[in-house]
mmCIF file of C-alpha atoms and ligand atoms in Angstrom:
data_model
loop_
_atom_site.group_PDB
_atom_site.id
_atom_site.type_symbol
_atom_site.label_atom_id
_atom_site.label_comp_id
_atom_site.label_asym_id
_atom_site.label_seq_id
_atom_site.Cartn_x
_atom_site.Cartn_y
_atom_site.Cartn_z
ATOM 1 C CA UNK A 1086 -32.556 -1.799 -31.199
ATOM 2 C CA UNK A 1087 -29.371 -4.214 -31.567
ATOM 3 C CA UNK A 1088 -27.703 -4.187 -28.204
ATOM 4 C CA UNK A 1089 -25.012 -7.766 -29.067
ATOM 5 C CA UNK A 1090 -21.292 -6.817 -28.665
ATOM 6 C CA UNK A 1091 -20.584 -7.839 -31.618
ATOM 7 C CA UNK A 1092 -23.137 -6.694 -33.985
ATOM 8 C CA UNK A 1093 -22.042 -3.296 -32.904
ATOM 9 C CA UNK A 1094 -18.292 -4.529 -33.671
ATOM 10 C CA UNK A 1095 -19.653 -5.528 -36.972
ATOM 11 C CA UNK A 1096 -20.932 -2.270 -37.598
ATOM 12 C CA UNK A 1097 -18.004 -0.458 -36.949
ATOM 13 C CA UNK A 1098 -19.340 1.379 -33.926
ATOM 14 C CA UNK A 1099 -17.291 -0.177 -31.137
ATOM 15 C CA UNK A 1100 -13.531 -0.142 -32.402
ATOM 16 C CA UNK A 1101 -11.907 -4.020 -32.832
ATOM 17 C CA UNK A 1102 -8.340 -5.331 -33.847
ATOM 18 C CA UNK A 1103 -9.510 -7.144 -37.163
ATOM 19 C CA UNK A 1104 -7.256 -9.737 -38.264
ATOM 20 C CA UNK A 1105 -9.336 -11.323 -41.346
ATOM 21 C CA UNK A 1106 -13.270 -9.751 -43.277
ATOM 22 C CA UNK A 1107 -14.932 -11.007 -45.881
ATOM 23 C CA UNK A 1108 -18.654 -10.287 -46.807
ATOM 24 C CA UNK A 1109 -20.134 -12.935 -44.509
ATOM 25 C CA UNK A 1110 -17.057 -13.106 -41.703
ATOM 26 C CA UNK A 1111 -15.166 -10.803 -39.387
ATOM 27 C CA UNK A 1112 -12.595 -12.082 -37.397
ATOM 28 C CA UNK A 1113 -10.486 -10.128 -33.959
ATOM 29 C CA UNK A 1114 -8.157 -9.887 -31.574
ATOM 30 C CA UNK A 1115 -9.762 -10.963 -28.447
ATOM 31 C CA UNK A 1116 -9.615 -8.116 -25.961
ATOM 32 C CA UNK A 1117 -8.494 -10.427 -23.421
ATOM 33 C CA UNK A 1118 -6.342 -13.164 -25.069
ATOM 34 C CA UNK A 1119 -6.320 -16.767 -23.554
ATOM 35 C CA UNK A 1120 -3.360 -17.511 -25.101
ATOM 36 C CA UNK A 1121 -0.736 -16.306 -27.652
ATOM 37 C CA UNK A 1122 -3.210 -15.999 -30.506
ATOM 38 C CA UNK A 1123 -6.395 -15.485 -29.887
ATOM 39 C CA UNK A 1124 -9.140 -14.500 -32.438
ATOM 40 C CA UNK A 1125 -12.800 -14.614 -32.390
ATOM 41 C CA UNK A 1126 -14.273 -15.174 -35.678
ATOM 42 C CA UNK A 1127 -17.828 -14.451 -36.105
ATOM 43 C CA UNK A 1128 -20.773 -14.705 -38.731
ATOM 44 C CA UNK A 1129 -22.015 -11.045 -39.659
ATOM 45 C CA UNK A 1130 -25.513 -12.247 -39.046
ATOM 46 C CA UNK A 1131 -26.354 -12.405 -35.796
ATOM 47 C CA UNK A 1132 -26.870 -16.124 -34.293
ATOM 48 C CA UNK A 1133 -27.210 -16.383 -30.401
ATOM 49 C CA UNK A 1134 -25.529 -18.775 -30.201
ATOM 50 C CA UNK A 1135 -23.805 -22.549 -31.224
ATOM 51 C CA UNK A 1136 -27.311 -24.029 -29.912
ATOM 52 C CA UNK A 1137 -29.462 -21.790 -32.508
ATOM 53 C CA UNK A 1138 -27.633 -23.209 -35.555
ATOM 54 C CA UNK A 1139 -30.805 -24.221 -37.699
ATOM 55 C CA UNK A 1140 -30.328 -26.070 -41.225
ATOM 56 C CA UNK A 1141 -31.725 -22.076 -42.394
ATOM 57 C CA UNK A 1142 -28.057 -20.655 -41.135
ATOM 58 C CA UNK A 1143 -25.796 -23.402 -40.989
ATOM 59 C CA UNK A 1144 -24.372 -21.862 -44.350
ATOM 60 C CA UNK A 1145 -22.884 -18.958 -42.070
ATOM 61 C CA UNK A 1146 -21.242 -21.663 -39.845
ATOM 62 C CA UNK A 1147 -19.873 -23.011 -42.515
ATOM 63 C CA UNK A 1148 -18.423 -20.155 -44.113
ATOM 64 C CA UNK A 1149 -16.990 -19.101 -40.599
ATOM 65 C CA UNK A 1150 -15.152 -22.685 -41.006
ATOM 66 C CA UNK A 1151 -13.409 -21.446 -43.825
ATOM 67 C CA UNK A 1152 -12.468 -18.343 -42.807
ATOM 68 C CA UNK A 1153 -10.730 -20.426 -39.536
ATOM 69 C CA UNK A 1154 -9.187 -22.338 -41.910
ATOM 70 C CA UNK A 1155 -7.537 -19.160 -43.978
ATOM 71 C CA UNK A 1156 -7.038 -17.393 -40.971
ATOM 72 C CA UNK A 1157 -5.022 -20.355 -39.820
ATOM 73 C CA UNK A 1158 -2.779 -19.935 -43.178
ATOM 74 C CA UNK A 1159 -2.564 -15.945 -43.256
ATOM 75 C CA UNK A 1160 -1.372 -16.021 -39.185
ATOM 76 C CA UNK A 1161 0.881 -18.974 -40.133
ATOM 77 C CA UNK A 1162 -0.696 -21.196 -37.248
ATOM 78 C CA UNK A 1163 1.719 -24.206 -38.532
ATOM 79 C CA UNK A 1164 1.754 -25.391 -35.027
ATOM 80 C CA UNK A 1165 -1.761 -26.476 -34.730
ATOM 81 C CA UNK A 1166 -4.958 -24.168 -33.228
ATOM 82 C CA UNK A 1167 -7.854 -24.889 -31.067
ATOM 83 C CA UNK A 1168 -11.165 -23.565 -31.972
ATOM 84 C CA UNK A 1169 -13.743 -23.889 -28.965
ATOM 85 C CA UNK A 1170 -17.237 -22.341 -29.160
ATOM 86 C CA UNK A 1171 -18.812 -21.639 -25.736
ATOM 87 C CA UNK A 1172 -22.886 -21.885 -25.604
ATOM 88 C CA UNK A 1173 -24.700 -21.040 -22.656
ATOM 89 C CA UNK A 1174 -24.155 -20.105 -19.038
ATOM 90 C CA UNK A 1175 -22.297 -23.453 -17.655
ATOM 91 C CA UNK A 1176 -20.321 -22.970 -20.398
ATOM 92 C CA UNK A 1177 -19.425 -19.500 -19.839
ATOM 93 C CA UNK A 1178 -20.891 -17.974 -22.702
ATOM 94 C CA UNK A 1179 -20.706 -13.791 -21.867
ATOM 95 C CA UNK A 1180 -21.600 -12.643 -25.482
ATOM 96 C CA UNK A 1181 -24.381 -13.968 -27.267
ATOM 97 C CA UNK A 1182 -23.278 -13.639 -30.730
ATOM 98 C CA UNK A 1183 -22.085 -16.977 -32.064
ATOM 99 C CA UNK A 1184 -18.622 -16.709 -32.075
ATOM 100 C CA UNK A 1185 -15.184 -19.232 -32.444
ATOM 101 C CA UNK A 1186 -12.245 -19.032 -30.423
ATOM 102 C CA UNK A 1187 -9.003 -19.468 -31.847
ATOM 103 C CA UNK A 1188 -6.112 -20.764 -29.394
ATOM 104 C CA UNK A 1189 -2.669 -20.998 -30.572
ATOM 105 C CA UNK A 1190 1.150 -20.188 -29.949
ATOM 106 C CA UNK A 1191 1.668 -22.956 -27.216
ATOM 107 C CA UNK A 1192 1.261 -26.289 -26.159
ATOM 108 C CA UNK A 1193 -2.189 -26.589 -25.258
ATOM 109 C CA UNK A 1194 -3.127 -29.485 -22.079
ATOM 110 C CA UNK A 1195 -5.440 -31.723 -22.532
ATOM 111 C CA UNK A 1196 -7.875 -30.574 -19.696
ATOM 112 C CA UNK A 1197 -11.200 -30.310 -20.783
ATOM 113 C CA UNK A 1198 -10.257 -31.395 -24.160
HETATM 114 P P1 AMP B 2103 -17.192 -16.093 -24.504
HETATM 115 O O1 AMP B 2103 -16.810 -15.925 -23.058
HETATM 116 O O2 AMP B 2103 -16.946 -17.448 -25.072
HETATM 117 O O3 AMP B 2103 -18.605 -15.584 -24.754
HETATM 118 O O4 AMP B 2103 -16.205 -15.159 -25.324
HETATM 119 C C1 AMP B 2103 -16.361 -13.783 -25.435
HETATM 120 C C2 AMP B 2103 -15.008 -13.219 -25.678
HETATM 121 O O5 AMP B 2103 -15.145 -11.902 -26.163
HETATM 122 C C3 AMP B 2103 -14.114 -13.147 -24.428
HETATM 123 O O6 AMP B 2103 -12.947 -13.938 -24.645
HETATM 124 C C4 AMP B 2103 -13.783 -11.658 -24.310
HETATM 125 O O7 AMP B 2103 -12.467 -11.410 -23.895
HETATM 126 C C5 AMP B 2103 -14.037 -11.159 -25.721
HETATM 127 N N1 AMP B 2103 -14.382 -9.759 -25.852
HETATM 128 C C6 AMP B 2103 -15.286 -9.065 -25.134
HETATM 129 N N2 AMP B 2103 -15.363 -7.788 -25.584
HETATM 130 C C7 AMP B 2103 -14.476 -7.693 -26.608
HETATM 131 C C8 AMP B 2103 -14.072 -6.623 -27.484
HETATM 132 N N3 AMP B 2103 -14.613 -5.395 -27.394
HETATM 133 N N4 AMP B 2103 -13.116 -6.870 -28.406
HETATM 134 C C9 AMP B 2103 -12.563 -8.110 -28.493
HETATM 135 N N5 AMP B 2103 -12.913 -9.153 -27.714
HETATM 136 C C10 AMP B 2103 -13.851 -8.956 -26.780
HETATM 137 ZN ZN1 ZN B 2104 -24.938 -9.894 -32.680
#
């Protein structure tokens, strides 16, 4: 039994504000947006995690890379984005589905970054 957030968004049984799908991404509104934009695009194959990429799924990291990158073009995101991946409790990780933030719509400080 599944229980990850986001597998169930993947599967269509938990409802989701889908901005971008292909057969190997699916990218959303984050419920709780950070910032102007705010989408979380995420591999369709479950991955805990950024710190359980393995050289056997790094192909669905990659092609979550080029979805960012189209998503970037189809939202118009001329002003620059941010994309941050949070692994593990210190760094606040709350689901653990691999996922990518994208920040955008204002002038992002340099704080942590
Ligand atoms: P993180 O804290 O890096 O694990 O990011 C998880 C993100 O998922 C948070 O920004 C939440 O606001 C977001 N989130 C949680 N549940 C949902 C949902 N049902 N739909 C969209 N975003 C969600
Ligand atoms: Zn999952």
């Amino acid at each position: 039994m599944n229980d990850c957030l986001f597998c169930k968004i993947i599967a269509g049984e938990i409802p989701s504000a889908k901005v971008y799908e292909n057969e190997d991404v699916l990218a959303f509104r984050d419920i709780n947006p950070q910032a102007p934009v705010h989408i979380l695009v995420i591999p369709k194959t479950h991955i805990d995690g950024a710190g359980s990429i393995t050289p056997e799924n790094a192909a669905s990291v990659a092609k979550c890379f080029v979805a960012i990158s189209e998503i970037a073009r189809q939202e118009k995101l001329s002003g620059g984005f941010r994309v941050i991946s949070n692994c593990g409790e210190d760094a606040g990780q709350t689901v653990k589905h691999l996922h990518f933030h994208i920040l955008a719509g204002v002038k992002m400080g340099e704080g942590m970054l």
